[in-house]
XYZ file of N, CA, C and O in Angstrom:
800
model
N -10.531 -27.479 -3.294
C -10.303 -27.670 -1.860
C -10.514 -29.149 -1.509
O -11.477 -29.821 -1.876
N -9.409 -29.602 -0.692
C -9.585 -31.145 0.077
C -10.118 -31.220 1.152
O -10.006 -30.250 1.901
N -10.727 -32.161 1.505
C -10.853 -32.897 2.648
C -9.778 -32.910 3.688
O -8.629 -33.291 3.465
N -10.181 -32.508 4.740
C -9.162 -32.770 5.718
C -9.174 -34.106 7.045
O -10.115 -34.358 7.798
N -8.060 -34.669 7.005
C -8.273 -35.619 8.068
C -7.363 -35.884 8.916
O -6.490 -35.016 8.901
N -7.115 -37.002 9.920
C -6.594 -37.115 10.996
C -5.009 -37.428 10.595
O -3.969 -36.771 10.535
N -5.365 -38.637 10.385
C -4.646 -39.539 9.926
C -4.374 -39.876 8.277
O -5.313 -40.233 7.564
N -3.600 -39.792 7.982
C -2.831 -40.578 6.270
C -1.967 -41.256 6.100
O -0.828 -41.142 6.554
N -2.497 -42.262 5.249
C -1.586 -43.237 5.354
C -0.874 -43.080 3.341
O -1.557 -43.316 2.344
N 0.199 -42.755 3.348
C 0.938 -42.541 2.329
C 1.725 -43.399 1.391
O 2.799 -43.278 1.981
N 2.035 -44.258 0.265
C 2.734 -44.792 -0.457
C 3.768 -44.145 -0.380
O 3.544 -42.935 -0.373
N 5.394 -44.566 -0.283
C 6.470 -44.099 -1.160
C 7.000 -44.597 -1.971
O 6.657 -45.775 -2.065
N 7.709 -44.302 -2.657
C 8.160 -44.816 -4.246
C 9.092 -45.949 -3.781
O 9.876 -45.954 -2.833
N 8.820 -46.880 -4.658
C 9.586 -48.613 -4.188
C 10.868 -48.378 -4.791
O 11.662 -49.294 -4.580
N 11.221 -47.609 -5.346
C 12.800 -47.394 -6.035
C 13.004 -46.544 -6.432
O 13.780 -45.911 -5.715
N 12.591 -45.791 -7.747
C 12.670 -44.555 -8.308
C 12.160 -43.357 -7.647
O 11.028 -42.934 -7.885
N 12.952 -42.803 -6.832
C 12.623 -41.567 -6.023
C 11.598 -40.590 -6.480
O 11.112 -39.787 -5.683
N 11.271 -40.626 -7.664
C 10.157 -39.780 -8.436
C 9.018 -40.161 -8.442
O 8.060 -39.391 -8.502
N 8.897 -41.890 -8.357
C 7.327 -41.630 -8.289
C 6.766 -41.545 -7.129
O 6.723 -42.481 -6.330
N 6.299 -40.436 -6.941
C 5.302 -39.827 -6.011
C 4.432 -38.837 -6.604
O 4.625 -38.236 -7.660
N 3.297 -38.713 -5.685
C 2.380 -38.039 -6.255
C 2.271 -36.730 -5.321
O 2.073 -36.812 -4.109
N 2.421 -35.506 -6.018
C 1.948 -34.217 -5.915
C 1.439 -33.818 -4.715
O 1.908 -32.951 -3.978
N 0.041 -34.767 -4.470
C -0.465 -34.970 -3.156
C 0.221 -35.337 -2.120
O 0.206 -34.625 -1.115
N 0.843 -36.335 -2.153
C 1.761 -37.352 -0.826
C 2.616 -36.530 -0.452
O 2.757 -36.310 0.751
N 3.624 -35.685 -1.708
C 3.954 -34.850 -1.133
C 3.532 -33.513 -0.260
O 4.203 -33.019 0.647
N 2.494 -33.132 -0.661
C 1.659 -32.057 0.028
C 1.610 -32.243 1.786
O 2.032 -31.593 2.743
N 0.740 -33.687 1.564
C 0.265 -34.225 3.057
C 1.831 -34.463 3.979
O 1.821 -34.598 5.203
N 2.649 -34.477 3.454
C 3.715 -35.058 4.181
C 4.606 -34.009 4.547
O 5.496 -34.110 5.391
N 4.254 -32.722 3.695
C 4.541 -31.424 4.255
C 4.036 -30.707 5.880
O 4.324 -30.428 7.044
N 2.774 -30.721 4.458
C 1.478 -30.232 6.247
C 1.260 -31.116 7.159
O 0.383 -30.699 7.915
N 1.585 -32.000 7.414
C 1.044 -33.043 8.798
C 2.159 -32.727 9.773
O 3.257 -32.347 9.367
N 1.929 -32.856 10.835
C 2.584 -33.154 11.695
C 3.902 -33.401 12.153
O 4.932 -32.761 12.363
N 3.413 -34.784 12.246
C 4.480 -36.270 12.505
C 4.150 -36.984 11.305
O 3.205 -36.767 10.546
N 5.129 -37.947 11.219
C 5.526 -38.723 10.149
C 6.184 -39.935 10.886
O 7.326 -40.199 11.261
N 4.897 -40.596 10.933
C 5.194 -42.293 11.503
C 6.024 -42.717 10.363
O 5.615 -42.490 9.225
N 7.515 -43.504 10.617
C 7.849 -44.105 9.774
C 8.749 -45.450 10.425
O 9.205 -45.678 11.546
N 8.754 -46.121 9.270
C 9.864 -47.729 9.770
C 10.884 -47.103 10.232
O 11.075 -46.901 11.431
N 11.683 -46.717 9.242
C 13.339 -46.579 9.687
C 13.505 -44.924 9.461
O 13.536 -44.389 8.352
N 13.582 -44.385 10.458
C 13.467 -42.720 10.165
C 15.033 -42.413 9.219
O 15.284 -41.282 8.802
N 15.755 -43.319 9.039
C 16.733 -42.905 8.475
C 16.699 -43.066 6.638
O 17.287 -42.613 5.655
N 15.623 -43.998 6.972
C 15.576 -44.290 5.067
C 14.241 -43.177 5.070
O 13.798 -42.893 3.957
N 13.682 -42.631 6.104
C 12.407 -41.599 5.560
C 13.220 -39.932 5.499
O 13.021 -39.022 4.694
N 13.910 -39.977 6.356
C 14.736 -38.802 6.125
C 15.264 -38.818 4.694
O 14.766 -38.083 3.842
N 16.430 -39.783 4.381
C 16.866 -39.209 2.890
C 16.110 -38.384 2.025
O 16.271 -37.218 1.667
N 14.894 -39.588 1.656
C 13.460 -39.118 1.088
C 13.054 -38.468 1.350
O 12.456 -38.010 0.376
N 12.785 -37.648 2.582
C 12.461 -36.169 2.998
C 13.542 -35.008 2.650
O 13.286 -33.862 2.279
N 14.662 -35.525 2.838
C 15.636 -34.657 2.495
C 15.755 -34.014 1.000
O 16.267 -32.991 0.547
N 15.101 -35.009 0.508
C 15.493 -35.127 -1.555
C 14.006 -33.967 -1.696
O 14.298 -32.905 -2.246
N 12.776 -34.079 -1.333
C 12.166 -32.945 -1.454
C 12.034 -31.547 -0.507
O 11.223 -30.658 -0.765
N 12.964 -31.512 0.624
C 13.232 -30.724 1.043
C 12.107 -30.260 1.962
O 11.721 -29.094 2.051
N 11.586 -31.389 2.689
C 10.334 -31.641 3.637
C 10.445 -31.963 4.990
O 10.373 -33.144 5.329
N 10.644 -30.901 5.973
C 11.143 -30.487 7.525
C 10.366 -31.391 8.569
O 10.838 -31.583 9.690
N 9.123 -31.955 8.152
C 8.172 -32.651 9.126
C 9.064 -33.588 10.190
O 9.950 -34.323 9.755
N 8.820 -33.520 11.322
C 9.418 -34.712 12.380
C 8.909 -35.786 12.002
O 7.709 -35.972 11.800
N 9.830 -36.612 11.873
C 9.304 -37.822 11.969
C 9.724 -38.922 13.111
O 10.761 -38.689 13.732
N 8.912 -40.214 13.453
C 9.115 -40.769 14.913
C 8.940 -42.193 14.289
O 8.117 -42.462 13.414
N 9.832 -43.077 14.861
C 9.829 -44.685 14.606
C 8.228 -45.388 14.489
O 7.308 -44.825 15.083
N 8.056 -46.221 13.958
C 6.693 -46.694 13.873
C 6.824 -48.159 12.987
O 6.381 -48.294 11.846
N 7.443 -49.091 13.672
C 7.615 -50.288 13.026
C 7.555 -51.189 14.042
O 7.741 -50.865 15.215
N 7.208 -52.761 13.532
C 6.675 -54.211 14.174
C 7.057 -54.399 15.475
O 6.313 -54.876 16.332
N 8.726 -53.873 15.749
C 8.979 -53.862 17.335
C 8.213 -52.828 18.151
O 8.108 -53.203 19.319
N 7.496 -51.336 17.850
C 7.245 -50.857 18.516
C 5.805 -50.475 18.348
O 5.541 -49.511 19.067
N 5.050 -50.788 17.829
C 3.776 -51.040 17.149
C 2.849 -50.837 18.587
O 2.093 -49.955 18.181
N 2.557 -51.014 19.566
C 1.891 -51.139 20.368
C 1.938 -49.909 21.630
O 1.112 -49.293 22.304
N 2.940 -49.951 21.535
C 3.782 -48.684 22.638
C 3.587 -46.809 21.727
O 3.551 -45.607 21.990
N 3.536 -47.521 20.898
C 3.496 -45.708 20.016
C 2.150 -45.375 19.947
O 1.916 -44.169 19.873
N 0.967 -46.332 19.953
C -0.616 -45.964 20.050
C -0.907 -45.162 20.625
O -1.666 -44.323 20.139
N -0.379 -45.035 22.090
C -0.837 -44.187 23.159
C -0.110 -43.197 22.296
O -0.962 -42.433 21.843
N 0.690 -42.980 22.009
C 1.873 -41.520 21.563
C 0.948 -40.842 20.750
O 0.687 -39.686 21.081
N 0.308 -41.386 19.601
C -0.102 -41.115 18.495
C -1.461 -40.300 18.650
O -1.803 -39.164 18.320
N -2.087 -41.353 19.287
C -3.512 -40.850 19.763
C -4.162 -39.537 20.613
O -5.196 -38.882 20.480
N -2.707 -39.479 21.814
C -2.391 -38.267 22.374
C -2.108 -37.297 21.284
O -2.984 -36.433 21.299
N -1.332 -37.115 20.449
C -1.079 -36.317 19.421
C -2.108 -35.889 18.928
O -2.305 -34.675 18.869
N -3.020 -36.811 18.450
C -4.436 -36.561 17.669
C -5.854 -36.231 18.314
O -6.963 -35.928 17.875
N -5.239 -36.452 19.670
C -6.300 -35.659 20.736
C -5.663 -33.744 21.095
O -6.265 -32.749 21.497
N -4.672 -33.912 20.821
C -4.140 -32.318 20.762
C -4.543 -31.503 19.482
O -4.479 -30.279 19.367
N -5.002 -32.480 18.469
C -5.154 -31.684 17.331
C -4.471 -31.925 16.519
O -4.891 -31.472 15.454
N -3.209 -32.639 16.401
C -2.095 -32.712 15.741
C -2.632 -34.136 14.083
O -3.269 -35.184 14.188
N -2.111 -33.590 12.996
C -1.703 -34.504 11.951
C -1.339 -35.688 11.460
O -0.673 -35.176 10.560
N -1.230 -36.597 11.312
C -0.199 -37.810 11.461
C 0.166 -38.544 10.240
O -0.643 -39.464 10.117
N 0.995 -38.547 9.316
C 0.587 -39.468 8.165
C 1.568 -40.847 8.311
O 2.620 -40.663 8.924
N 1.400 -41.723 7.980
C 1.942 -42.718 8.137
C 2.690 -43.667 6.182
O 2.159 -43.914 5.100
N 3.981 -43.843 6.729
C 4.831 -44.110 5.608
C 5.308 -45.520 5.756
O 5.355 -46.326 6.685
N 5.619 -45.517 4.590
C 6.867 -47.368 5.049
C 7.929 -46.953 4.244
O 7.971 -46.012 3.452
N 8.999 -47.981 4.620
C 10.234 -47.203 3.639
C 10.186 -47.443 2.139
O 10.989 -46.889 1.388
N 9.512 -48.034 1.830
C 9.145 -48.321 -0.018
C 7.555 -48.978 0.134
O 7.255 -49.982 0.780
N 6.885 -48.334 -0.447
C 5.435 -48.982 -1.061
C 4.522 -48.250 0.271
O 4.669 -47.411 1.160
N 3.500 -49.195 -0.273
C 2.341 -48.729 0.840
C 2.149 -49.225 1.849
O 1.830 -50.408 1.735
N 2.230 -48.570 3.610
C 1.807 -49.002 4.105
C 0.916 -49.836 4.590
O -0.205 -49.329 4.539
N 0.924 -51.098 5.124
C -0.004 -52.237 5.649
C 0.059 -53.289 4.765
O -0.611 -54.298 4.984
N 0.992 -53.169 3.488
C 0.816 -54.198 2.602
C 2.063 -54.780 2.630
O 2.814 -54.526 1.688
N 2.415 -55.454 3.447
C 3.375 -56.340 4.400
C 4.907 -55.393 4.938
O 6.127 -55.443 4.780
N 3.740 -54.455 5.740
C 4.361 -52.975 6.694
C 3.637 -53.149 7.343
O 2.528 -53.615 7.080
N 4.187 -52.720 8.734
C 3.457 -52.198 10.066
C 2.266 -51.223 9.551
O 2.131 -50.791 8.406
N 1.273 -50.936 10.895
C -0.120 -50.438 10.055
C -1.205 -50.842 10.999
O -1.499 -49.955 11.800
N -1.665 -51.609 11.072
C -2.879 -52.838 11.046
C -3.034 -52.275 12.487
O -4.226 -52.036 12.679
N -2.179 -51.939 13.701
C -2.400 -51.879 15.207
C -2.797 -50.261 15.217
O -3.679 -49.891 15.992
N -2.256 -49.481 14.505
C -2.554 -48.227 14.407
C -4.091 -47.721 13.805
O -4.942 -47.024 14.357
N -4.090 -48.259 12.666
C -5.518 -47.952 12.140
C -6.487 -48.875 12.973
O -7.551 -48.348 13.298
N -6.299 -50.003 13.312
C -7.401 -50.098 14.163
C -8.079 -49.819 15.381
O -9.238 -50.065 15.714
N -6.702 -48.993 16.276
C -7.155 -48.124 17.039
C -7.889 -47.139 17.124
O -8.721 -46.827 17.977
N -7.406 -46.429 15.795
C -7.859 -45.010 14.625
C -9.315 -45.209 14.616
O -10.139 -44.443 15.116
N -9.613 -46.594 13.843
C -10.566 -46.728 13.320
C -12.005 -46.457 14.873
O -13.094 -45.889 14.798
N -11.126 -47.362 16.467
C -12.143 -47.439 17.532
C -12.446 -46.254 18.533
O -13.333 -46.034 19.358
N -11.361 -45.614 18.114
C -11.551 -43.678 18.732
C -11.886 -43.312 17.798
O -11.699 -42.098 17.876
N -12.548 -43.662 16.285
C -13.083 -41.981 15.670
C -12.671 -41.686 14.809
O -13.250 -41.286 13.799
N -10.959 -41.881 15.104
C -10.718 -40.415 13.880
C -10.714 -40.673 12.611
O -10.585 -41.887 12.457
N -10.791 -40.134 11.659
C -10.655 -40.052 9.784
C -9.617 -40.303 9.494
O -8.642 -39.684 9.919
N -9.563 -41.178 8.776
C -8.271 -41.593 7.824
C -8.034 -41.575 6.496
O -8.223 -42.765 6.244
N -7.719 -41.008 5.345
C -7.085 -41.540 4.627
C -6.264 -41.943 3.980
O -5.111 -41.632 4.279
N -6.493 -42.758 2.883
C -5.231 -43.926 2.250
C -5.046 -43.047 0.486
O -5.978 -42.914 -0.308
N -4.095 -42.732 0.337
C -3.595 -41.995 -0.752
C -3.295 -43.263 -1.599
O -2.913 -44.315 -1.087
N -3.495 -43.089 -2.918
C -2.965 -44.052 -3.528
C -1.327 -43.821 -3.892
O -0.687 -42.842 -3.509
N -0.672 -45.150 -4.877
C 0.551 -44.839 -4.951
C 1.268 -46.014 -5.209
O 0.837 -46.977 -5.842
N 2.370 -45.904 -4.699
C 3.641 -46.758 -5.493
C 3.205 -48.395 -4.328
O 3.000 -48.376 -3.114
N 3.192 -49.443 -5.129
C 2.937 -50.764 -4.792
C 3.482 -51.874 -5.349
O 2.965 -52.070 -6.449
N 4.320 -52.704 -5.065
C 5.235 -53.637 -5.523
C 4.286 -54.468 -6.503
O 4.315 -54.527 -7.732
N 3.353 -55.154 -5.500
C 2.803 -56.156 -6.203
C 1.768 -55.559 -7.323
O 1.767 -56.183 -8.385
N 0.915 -54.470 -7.232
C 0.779 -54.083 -8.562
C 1.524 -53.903 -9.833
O 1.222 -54.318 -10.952
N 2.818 -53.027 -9.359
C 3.883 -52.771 -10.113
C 4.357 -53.989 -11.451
O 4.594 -53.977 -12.659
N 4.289 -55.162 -10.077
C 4.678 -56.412 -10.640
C 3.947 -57.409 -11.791
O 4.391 -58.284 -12.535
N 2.622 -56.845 -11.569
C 1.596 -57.694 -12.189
C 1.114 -56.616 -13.744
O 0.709 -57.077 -14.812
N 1.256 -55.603 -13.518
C 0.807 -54.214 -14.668
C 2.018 -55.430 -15.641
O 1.332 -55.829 -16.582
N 2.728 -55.762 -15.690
C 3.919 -56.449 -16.639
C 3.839 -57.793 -17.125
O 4.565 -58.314 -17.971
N 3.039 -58.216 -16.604
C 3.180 -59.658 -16.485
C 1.542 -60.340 -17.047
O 0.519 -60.400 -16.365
N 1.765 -60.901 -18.815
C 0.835 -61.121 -19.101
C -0.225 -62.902 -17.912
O 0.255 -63.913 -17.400
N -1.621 -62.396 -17.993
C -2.231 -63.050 -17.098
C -3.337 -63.659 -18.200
O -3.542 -63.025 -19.235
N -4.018 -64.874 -17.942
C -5.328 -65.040 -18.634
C -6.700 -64.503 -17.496
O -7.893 -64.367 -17.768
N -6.124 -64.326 -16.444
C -7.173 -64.057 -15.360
C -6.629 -62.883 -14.609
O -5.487 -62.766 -14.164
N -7.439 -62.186 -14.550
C -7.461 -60.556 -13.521
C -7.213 -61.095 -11.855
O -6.639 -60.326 -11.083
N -7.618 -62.267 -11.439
C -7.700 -63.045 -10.247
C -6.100 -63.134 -10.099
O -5.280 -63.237 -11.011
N -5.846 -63.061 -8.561
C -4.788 -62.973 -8.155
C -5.137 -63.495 -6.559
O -6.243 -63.367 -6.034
N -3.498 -64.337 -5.675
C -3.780 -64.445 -4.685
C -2.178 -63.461 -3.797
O -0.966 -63.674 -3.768
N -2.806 -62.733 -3.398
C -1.283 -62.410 -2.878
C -1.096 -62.527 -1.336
O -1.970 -62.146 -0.558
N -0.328 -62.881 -1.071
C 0.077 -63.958 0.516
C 1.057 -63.307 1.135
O 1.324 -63.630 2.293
N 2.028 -61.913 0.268
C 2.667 -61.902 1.698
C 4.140 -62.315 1.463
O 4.701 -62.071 0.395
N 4.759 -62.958 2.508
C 6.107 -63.599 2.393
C 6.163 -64.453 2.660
O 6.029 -64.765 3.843
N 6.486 -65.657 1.329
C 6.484 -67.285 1.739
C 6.890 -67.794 2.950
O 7.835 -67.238 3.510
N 6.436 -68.606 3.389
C 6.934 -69.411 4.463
C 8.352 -69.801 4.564
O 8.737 -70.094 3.432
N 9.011 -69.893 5.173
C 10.355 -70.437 4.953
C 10.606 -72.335 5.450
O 11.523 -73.148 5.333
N 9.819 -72.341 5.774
C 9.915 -74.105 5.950
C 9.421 -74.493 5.061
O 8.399 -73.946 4.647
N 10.214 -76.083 4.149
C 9.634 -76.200 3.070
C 8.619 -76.938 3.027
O 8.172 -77.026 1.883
N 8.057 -77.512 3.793
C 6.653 -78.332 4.071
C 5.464 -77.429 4.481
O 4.337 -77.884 4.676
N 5.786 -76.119 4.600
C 4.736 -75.172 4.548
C 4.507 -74.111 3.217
O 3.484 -73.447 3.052
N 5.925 -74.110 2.138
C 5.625 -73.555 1.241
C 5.149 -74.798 0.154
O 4.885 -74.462 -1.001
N 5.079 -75.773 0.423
C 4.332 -76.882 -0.575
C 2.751 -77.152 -0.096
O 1.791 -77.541 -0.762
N 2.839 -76.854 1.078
C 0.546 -76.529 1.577
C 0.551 -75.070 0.669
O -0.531 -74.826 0.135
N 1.409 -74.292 0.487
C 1.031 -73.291 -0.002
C 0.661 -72.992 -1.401
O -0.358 -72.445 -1.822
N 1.862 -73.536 -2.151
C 1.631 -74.176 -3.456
C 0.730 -74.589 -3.810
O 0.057 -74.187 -4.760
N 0.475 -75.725 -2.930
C -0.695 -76.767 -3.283
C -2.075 -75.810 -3.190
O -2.868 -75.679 -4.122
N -2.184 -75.238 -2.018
C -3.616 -74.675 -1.817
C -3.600 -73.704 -2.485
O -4.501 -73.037 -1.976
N -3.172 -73.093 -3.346
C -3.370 -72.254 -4.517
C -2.898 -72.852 -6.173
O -2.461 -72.140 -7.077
N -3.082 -74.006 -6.217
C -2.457 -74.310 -6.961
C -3.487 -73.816 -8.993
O -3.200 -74.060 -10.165
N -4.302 -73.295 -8.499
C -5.047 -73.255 -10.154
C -4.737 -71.905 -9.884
O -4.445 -71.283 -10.905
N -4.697 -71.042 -8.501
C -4.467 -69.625 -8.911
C -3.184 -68.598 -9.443
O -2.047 -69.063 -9.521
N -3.383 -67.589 -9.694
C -2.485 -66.583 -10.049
C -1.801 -66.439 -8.397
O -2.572 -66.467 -7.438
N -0.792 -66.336 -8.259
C -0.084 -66.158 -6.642
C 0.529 -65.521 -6.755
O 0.949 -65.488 -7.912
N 1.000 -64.726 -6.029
C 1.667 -63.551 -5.970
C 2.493 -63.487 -4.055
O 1.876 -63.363 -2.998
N 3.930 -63.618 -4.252
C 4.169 -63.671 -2.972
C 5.856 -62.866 -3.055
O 6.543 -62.737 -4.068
N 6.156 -62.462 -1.780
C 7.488 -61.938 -1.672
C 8.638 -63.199 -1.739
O 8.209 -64.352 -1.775
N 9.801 -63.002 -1.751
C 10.756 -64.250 -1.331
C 12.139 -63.273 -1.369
O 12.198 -62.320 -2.146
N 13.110 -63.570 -0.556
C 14.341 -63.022 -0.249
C 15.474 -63.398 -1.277
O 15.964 -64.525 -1.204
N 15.908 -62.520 -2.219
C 17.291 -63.370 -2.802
C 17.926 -64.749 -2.312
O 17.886 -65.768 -3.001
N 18.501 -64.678 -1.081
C 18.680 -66.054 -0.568
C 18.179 -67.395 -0.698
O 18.827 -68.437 -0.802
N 16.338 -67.141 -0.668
C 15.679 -67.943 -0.982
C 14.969 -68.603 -2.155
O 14.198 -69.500 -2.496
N 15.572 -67.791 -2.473
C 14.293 -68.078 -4.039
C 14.171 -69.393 -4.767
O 13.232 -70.137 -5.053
N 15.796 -69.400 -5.003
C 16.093 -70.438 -5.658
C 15.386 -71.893 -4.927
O 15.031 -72.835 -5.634
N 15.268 -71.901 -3.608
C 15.016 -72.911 -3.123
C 13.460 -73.242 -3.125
O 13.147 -74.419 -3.300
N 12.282 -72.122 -2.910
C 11.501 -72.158 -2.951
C 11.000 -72.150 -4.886
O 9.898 -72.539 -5.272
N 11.756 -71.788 -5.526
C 11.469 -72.539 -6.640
C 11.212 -73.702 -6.852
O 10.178 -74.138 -7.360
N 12.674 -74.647 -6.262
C 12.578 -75.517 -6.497
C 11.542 -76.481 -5.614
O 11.558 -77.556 -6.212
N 10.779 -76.578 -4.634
C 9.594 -76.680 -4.244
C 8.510 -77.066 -5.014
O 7.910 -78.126 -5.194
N 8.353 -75.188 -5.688
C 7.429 -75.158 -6.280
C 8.095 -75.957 -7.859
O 7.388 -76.820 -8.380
N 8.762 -75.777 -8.180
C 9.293 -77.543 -8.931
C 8.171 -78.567 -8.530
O 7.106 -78.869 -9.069
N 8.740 -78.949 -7.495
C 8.383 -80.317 -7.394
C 7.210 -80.418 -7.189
O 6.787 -81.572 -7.259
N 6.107 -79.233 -6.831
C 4.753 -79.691 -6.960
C 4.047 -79.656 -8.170
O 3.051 -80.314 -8.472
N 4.613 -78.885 -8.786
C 4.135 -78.507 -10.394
C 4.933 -78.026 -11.559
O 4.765 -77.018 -12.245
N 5.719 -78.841 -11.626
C 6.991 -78.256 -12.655
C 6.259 -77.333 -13.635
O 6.542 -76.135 -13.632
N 5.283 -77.848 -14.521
C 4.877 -77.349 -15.790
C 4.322 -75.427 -15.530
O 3.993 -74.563 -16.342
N 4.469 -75.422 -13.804
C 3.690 -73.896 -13.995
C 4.479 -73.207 -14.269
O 5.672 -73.506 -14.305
N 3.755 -71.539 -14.669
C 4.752 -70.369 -15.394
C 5.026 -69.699 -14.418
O 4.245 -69.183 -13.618
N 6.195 -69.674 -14.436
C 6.715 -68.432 -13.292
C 7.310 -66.831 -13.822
O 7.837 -66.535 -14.894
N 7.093 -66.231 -12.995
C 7.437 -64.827 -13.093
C 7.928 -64.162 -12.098
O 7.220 -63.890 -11.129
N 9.939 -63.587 -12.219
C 10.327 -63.293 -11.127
C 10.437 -61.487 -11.126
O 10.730 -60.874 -12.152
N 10.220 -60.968 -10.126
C 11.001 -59.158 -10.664
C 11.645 -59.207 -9.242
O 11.504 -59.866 -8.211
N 12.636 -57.897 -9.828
C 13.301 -57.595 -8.899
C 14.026 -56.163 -9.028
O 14.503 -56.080 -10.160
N 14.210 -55.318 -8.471
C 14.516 -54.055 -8.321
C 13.591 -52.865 -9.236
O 13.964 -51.904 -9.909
N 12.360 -53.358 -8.953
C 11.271 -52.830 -9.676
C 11.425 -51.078 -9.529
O 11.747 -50.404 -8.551
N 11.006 -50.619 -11.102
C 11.208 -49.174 -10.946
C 12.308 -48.787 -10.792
O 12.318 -47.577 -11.019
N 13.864 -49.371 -10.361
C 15.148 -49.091 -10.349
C 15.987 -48.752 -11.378
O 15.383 -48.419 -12.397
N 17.044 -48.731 -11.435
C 17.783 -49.011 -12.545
C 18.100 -50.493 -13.320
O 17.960 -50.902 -14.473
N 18.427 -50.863 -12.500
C 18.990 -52.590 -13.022
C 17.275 -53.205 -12.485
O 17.313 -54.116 -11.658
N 16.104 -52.809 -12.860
C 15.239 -53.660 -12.970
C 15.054 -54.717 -13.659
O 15.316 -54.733 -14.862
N 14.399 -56.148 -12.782
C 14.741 -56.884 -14.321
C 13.364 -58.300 -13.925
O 13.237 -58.760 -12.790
N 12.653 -58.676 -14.916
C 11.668 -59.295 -15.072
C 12.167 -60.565 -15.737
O 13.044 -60.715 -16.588
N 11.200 -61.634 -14.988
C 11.948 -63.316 -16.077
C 10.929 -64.002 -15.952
O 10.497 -64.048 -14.800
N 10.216 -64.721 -16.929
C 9.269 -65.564 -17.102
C 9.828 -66.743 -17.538
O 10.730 -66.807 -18.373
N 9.140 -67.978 -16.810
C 9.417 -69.004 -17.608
C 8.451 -70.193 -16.444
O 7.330 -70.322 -15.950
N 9.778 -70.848 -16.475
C 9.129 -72.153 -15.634
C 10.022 -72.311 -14.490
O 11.138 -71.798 -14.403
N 9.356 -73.192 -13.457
C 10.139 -73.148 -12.293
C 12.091 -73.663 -12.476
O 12.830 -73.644 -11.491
């Protein structure tokens, strides 16, 4: 027998529709509502295990306005688990305005483990140090991704970047430190996944 709680906050699989866990699916049965980014990429995924739960928008534009919604819900008694459309919520997903409301009324939360890019990314990628800095999504001005560079410059870094960009913010990170090792992935867990080490 589990624990029961208010609120859950759920991983979904970053590509390969399978990895999920047993549990996530369970909770995402029995709850409620199903806060999600784009109810249309949480539907498919609901659709593929054949999981009826309503689900209601819950992303960066509306982040503030759905609190009251939610909270009312969870003052009725009601379930709530909370999704993103790939990976885990709050780890550069909406999140952060919800649970800390959660956290100042009371209710119980928990965080299921599960599918995560930047773990995903690093389980592959030989390291001399377990230390890692992960930041998120580079800056896009290039005089702010070279403070960035720079101020991590002895560490392991770990950051998002857009196809579009990459190339450019490579070359950046070029010019502050040619000699470092880089490591790119991309369509992790997919089919055409594909990993590249080298130098900038």
């Amino acid at each position: 027998m589990t624990r029961e709680f208010d609120f859950y906050v759920v991983p979904t699989p970053i590509g390969n529709i399978t990895d999920i866990t047993l549990r996530a699916l369970n909770i995402l049965k029995t709850v409620n509502l199903i806060a999600c980014e784009d109810t249309r990429t949480t539907q498919k995924f609901l659709n593929h295990y054949d999981i009826k739960t309503k689900c209601i928008s819950y992303h960066k534009y509306n982040e503030k306005e759905r609190v009251e919604l939610f909270l009312s819900e969870l003052r009725d008694g009601k379930k709530i688990a909370l999704v993103s459309d790939a990976g885990t919520p709050l780890i550069c997903d909406p999140g952060e305005i919800i649970i800390e409301e959660l956290i100042k009324n009371g209710y119980t939360i928990n965080s299921l483990p599960g599918a995560c890019a930047v773990t995903t990314f690093l389980s592959r990628i030989p390291r001399q140090s377990e230390e890692f800095t992960f930041i998120g999504f580079m800056p896009r001005i290039e005089a702010q991704i070279k403070t960035v560079v720079q101020k991590y410059f002895s560490s392991n870094l770990v950051f998002y970047e857009s196809p579009e960009r990459i190339l450019k913010t490579l070359k950046v990170i070029g010019n502050v430190r040619n000699d470092a090792k880089i490591a790119l992935g991309r369509e992790l867990s997919k089919l055409y996944e594909e990993v590249i080490t080298g130098t900038p």
